[in-house]
mmCIF file of C-alpha atoms in Angstrom:
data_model
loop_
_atom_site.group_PDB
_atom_site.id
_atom_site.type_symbol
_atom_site.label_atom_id
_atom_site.label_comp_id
_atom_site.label_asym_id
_atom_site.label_seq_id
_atom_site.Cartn_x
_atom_site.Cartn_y
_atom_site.Cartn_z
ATOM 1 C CA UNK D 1 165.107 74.730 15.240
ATOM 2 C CA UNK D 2 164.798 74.382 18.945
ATOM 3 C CA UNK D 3 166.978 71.897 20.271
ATOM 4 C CA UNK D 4 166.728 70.535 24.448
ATOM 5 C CA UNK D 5 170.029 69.025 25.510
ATOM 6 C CA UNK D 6 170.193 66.087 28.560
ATOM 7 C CA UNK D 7 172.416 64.113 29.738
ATOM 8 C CA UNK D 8 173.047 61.801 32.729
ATOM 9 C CA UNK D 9 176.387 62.863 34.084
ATOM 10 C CA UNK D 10 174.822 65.533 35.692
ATOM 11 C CA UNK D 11 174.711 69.409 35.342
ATOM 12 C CA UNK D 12 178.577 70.086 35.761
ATOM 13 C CA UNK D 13 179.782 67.015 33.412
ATOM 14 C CA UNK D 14 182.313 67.839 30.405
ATOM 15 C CA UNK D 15 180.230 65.875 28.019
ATOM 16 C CA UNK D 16 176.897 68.385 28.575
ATOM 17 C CA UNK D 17 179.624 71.246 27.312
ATOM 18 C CA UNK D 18 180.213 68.671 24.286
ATOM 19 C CA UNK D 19 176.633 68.121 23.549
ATOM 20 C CA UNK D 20 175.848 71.765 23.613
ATOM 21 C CA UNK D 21 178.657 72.744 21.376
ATOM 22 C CA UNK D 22 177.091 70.380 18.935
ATOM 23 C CA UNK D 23 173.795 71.317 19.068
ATOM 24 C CA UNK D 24 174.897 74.918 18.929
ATOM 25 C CA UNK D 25 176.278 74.244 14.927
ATOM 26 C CA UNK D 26 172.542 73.417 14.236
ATOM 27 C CA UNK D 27 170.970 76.001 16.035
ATOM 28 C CA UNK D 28 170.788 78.964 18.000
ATOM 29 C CA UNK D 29 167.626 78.343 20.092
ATOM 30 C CA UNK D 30 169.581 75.338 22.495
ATOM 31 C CA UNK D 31 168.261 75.175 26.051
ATOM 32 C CA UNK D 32 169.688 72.457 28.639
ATOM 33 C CA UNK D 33 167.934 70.807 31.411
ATOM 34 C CA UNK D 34 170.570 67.862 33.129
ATOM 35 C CA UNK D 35 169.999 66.312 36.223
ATOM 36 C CA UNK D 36 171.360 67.693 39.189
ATOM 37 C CA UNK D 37 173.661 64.987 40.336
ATOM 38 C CA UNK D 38 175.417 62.118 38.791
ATOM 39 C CA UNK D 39 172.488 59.512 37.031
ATOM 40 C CA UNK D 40 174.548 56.883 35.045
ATOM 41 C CA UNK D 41 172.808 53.418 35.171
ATOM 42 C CA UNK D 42 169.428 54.363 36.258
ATOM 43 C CA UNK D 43 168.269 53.530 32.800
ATOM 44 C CA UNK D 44 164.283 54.631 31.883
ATOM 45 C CA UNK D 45 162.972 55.075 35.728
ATOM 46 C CA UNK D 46 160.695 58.612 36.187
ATOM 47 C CA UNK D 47 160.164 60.003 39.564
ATOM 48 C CA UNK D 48 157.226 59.394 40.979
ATOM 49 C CA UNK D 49 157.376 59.403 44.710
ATOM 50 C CA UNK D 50 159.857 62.321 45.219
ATOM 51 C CA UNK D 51 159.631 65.953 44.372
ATOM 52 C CA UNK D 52 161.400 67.161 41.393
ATOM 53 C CA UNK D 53 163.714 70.555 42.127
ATOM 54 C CA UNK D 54 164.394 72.805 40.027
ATOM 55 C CA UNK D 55 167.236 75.173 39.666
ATOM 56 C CA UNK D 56 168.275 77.709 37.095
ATOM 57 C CA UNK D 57 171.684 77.430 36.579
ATOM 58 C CA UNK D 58 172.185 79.999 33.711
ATOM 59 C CA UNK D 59 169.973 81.554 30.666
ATOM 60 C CA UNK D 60 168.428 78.787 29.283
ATOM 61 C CA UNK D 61 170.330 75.972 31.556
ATOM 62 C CA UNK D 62 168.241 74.233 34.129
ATOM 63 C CA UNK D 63 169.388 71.742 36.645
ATOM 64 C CA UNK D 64 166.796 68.994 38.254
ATOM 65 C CA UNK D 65 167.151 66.862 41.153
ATOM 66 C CA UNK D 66 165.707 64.102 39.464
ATOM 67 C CA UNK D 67 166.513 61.940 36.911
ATOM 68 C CA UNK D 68 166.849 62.168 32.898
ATOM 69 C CA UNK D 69 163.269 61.197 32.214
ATOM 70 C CA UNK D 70 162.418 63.782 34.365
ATOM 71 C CA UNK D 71 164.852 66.216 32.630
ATOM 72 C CA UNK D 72 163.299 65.970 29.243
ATOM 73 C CA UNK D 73 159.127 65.625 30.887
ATOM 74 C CA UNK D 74 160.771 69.051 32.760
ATOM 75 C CA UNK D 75 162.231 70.842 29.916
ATOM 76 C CA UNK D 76 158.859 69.625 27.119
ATOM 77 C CA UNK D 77 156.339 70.358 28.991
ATOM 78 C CA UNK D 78 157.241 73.086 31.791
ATOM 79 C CA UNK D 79 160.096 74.579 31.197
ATOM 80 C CA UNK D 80 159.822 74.643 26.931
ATOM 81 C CA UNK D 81 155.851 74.819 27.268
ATOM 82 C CA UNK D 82 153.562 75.294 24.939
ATOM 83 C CA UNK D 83 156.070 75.141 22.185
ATOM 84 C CA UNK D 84 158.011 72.031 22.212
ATOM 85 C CA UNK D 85 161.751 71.522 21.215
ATOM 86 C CA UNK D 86 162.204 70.100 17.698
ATOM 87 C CA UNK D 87 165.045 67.898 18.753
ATOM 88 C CA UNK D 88 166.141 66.295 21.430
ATOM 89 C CA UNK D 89 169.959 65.453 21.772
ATOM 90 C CA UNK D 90 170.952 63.236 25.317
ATOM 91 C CA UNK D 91 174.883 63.270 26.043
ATOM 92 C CA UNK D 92 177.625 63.267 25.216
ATOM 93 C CA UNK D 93 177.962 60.168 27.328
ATOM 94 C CA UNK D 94 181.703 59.650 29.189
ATOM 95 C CA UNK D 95 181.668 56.517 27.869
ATOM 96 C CA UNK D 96 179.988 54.334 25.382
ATOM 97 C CA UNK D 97 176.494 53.162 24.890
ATOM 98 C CA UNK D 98 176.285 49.868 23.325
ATOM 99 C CA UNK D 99 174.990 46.307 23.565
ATOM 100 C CA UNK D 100 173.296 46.022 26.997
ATOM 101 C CA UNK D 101 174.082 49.489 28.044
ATOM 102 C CA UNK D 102 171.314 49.992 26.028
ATOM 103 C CA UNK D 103 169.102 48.765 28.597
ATOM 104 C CA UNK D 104 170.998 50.646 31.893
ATOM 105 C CA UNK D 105 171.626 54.017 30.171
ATOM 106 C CA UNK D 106 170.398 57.347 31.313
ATOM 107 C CA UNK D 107 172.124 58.782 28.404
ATOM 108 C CA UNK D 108 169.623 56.460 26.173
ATOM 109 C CA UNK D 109 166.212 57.364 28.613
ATOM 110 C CA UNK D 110 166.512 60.828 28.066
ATOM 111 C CA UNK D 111 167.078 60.205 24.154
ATOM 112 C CA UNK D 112 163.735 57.295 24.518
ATOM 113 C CA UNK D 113 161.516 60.106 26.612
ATOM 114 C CA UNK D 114 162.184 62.625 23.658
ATOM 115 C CA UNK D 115 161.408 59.639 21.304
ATOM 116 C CA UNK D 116 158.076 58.883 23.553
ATOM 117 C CA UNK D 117 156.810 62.473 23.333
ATOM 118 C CA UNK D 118 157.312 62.307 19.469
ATOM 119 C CA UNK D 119 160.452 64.161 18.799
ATOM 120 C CA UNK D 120 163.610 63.001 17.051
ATOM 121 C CA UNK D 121 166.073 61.746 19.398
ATOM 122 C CA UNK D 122 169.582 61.172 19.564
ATOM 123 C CA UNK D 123 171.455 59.334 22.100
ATOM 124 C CA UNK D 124 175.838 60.564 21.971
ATOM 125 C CA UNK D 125 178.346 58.355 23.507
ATOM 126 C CA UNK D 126 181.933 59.249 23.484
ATOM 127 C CA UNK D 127 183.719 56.322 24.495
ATOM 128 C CA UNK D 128 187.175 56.103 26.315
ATOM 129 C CA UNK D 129 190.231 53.381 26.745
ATOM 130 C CA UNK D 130 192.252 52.715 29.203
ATOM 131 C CA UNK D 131 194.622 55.781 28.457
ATOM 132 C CA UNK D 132 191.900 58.053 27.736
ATOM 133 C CA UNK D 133 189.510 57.302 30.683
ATOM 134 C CA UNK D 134 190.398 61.075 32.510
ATOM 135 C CA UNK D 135 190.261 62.883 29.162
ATOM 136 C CA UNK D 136 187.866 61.342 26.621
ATOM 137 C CA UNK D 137 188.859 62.146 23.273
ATOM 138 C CA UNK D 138 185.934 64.849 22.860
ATOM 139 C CA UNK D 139 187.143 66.288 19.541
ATOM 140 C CA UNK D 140 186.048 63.147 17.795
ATOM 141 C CA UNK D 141 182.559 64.037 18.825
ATOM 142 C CA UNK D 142 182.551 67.515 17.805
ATOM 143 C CA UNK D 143 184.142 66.674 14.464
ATOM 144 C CA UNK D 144 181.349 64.083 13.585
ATOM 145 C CA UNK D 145 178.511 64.699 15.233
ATOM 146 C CA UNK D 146 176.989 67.743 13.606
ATOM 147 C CA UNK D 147 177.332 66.186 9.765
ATOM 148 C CA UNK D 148 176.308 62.657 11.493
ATOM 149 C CA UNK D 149 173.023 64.681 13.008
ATOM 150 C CA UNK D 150 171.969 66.569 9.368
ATOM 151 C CA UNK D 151 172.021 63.897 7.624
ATOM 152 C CA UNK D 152 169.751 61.362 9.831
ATOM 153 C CA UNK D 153 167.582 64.469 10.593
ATOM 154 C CA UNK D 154 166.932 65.313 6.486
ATOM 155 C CA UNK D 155 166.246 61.453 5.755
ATOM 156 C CA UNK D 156 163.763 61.506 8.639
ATOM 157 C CA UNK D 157 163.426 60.298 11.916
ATOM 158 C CA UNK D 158 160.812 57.473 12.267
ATOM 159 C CA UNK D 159 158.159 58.440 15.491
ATOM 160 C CA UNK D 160 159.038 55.301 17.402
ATOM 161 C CA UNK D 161 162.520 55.156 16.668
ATOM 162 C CA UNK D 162 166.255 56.682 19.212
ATOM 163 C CA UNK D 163 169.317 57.041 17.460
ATOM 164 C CA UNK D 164 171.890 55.787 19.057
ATOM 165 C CA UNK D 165 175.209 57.043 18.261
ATOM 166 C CA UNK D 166 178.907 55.828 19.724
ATOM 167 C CA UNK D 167 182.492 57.579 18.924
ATOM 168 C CA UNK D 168 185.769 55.255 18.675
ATOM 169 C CA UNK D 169 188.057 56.010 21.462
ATOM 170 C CA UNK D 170 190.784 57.638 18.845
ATOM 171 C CA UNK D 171 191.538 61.248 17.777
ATOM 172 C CA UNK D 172 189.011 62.100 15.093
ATOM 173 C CA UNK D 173 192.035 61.719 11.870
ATOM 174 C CA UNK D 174 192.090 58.282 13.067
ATOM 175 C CA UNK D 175 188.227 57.589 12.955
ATOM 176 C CA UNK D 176 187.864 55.150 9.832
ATOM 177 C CA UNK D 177 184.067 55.946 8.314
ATOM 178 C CA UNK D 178 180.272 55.798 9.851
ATOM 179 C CA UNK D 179 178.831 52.540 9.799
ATOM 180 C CA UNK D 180 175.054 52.018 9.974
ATOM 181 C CA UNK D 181 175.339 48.760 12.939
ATOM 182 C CA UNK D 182 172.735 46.676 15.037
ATOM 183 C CA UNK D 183 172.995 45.814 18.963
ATOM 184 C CA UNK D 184 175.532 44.039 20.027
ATOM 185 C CA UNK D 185 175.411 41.426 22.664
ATOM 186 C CA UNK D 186 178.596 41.079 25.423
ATOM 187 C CA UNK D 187 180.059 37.852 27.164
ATOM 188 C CA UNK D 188 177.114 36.981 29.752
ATOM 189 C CA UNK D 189 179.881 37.056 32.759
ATOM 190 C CA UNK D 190 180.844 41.141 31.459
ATOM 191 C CA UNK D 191 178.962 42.191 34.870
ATOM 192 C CA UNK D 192 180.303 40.794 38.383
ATOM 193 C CA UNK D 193 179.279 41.975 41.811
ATOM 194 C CA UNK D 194 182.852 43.261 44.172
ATOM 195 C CA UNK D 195 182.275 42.124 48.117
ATOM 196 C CA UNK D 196 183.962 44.647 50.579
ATOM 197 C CA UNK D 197 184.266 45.354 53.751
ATOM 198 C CA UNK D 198 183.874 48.675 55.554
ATOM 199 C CA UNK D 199 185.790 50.222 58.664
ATOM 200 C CA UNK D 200 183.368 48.052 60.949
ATOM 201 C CA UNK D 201 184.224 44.712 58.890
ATOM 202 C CA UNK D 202 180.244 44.918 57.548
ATOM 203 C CA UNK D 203 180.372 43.762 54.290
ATOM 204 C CA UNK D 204 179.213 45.659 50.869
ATOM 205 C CA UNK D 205 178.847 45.395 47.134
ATOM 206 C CA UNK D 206 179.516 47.227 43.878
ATOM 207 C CA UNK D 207 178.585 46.511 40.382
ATOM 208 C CA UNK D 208 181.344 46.283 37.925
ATOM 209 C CA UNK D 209 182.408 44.865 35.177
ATOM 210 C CA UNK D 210 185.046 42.051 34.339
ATOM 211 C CA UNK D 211 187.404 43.561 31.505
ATOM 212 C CA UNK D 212 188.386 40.699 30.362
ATOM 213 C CA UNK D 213 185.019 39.563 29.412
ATOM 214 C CA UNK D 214 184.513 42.830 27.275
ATOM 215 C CA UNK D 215 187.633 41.917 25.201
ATOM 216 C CA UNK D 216 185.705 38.988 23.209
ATOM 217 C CA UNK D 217 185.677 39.629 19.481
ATOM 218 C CA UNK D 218 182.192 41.179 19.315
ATOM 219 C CA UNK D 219 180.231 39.621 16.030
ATOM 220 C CA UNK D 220 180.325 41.483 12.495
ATOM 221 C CA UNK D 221 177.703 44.770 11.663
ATOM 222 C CA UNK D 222 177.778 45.547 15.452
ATOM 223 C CA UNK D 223 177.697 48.221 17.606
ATOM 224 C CA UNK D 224 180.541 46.746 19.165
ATOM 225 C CA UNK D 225 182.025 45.246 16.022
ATOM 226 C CA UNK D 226 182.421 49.423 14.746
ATOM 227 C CA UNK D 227 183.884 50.597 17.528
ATOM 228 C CA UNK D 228 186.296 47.889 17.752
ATOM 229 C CA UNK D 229 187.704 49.300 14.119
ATOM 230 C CA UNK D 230 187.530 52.624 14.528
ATOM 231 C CA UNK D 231 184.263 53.419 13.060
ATOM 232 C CA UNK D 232 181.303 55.604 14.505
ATOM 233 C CA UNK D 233 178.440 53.637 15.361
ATOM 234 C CA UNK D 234 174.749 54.437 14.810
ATOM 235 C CA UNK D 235 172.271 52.125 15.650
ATOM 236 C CA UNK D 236 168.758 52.790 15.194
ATOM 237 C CA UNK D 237 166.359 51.364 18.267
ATOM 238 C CA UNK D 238 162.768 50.995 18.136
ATOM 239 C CA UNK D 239 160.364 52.030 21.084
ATOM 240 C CA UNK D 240 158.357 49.509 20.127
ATOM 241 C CA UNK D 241 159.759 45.888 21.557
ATOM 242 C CA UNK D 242 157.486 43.075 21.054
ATOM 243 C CA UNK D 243 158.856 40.021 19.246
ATOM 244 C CA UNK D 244 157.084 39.879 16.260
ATOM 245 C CA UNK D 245 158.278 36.379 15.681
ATOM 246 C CA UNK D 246 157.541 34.781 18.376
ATOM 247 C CA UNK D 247 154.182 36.626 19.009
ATOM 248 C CA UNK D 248 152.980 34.450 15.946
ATOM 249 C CA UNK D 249 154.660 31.373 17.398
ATOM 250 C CA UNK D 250 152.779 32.427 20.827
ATOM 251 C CA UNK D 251 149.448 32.528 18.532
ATOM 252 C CA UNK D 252 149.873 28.980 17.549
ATOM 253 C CA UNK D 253 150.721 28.019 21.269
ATOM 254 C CA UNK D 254 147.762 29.919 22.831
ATOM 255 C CA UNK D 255 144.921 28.649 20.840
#
């Protein structure tokens, strides 16, 4: 089995080590192709106006200066080419994926482009707490993630469909079960914008988020909800988006 490994930390990130370990108790064949630089948050987007560079860091490790769409376009159908990977694993994410990170992650592109060009795909999260935000708990990863991965991959990955898998943010003795979980959804007021002020007194912004507003009890058979108790999350997510419902309610309207 050939396996292509992405993430959106970058080349150098601790979590690309992780990810390769894992796919490395599957297979042998494992090649990585990670963006050059640092590419949290930039969600699906695909370089279109810039040059992609490319840069062999190793034997079968390639860094691009683009993003992790572009890593897994690279790696299918340059680098890989003419026989594609098998399996395409995007991670292990410093932090987790969930609820409307869903929509922001790079970690979850790179798993979607895999799913686009019709391979299985799996999105890995490890997620951190306060105390373990310098040294994610990485073990709990490598512990679950290779029985996790059989078993999803011998019941069959459906063509439209990214696996999206999270790890609690405790040492892997302490990790409770797997729980099969849907997307959560956060307090609306979990994103704020910071105002600054630079050296010259011009102001600037950063994106954050409000703590306090991630601390609501998240609702039952959630992402959220399973990481909350200790459990390892795995939420399928279809490519396909439309709202079936109200597409026949929009039928009705639009006669």
């Amino acid at each position: 089995m050939r396996i292509l490994c992405t993430n959106d930390d970058g080349i150098h990130a601790p979590g690309l080590k992780v990810v390769e370990e894992i796919a490395r108790a599957l297979s042998d064949d494992v090649w990585v192709v990670a963006p050059e630089l640092d590419q949290s948050g930039v969600s699906h987007s695909l370089s279109l106006n810039d040059p992609l560079r490319l840069r062999e860091v190793g034997p079968q490790h390639f860094a691009v200066r683009g993003t992790p769409t572009d890593c897994i376009i690279m790696g299918a159908r340059h680098i890989l080419a003419p026989k594609l990977p098998d399996l395409v694993l995007s991670g292990v994410n410093k932090g987790r994926n969930v609820a409307e990170d869903v929509v922001y992650s790079g970690t979850i592109a790179g798993a979607l482009e895999g799913t686009i060009l019709g391979l299985p795909s799996f999105a890995l999260s490890q997620e951190f707490s306060v105390e373990t935000r310098e040294k994610p708990l990485w073990d709990t990863a490598l512990k679950f993630a290779p029985g996790i991965l059989r078993k999803v991959i011998a019941a069959g990955v459906p063509k439209n469909t990214v696996v999206n898998v999270n790890f609690p943010a405790c040492a892997p003795e302490e990790v409770r079960g797997v729980r099969v979980t849907r997307q959560g959804t956060r307090n609306l007021g979990f994103l704020k914008v910071d105002q600054r002020r630079d050296g010259r007194g011009n102001p600037y912004f950063w994106i954050g988020f409000e703590r306090t507003a991630l601390m609501d009890t998240p609702a039952e058979g959630t992402d959220l909800a399973a990481l909350a108790d200790r459990y390892v999350s795995v939420t399928p997510l279809r490519l396909d988006r439309t709202d079936e419902a109200f597409s026949q309610v929009l039928t009705e309207t639009l006669k």
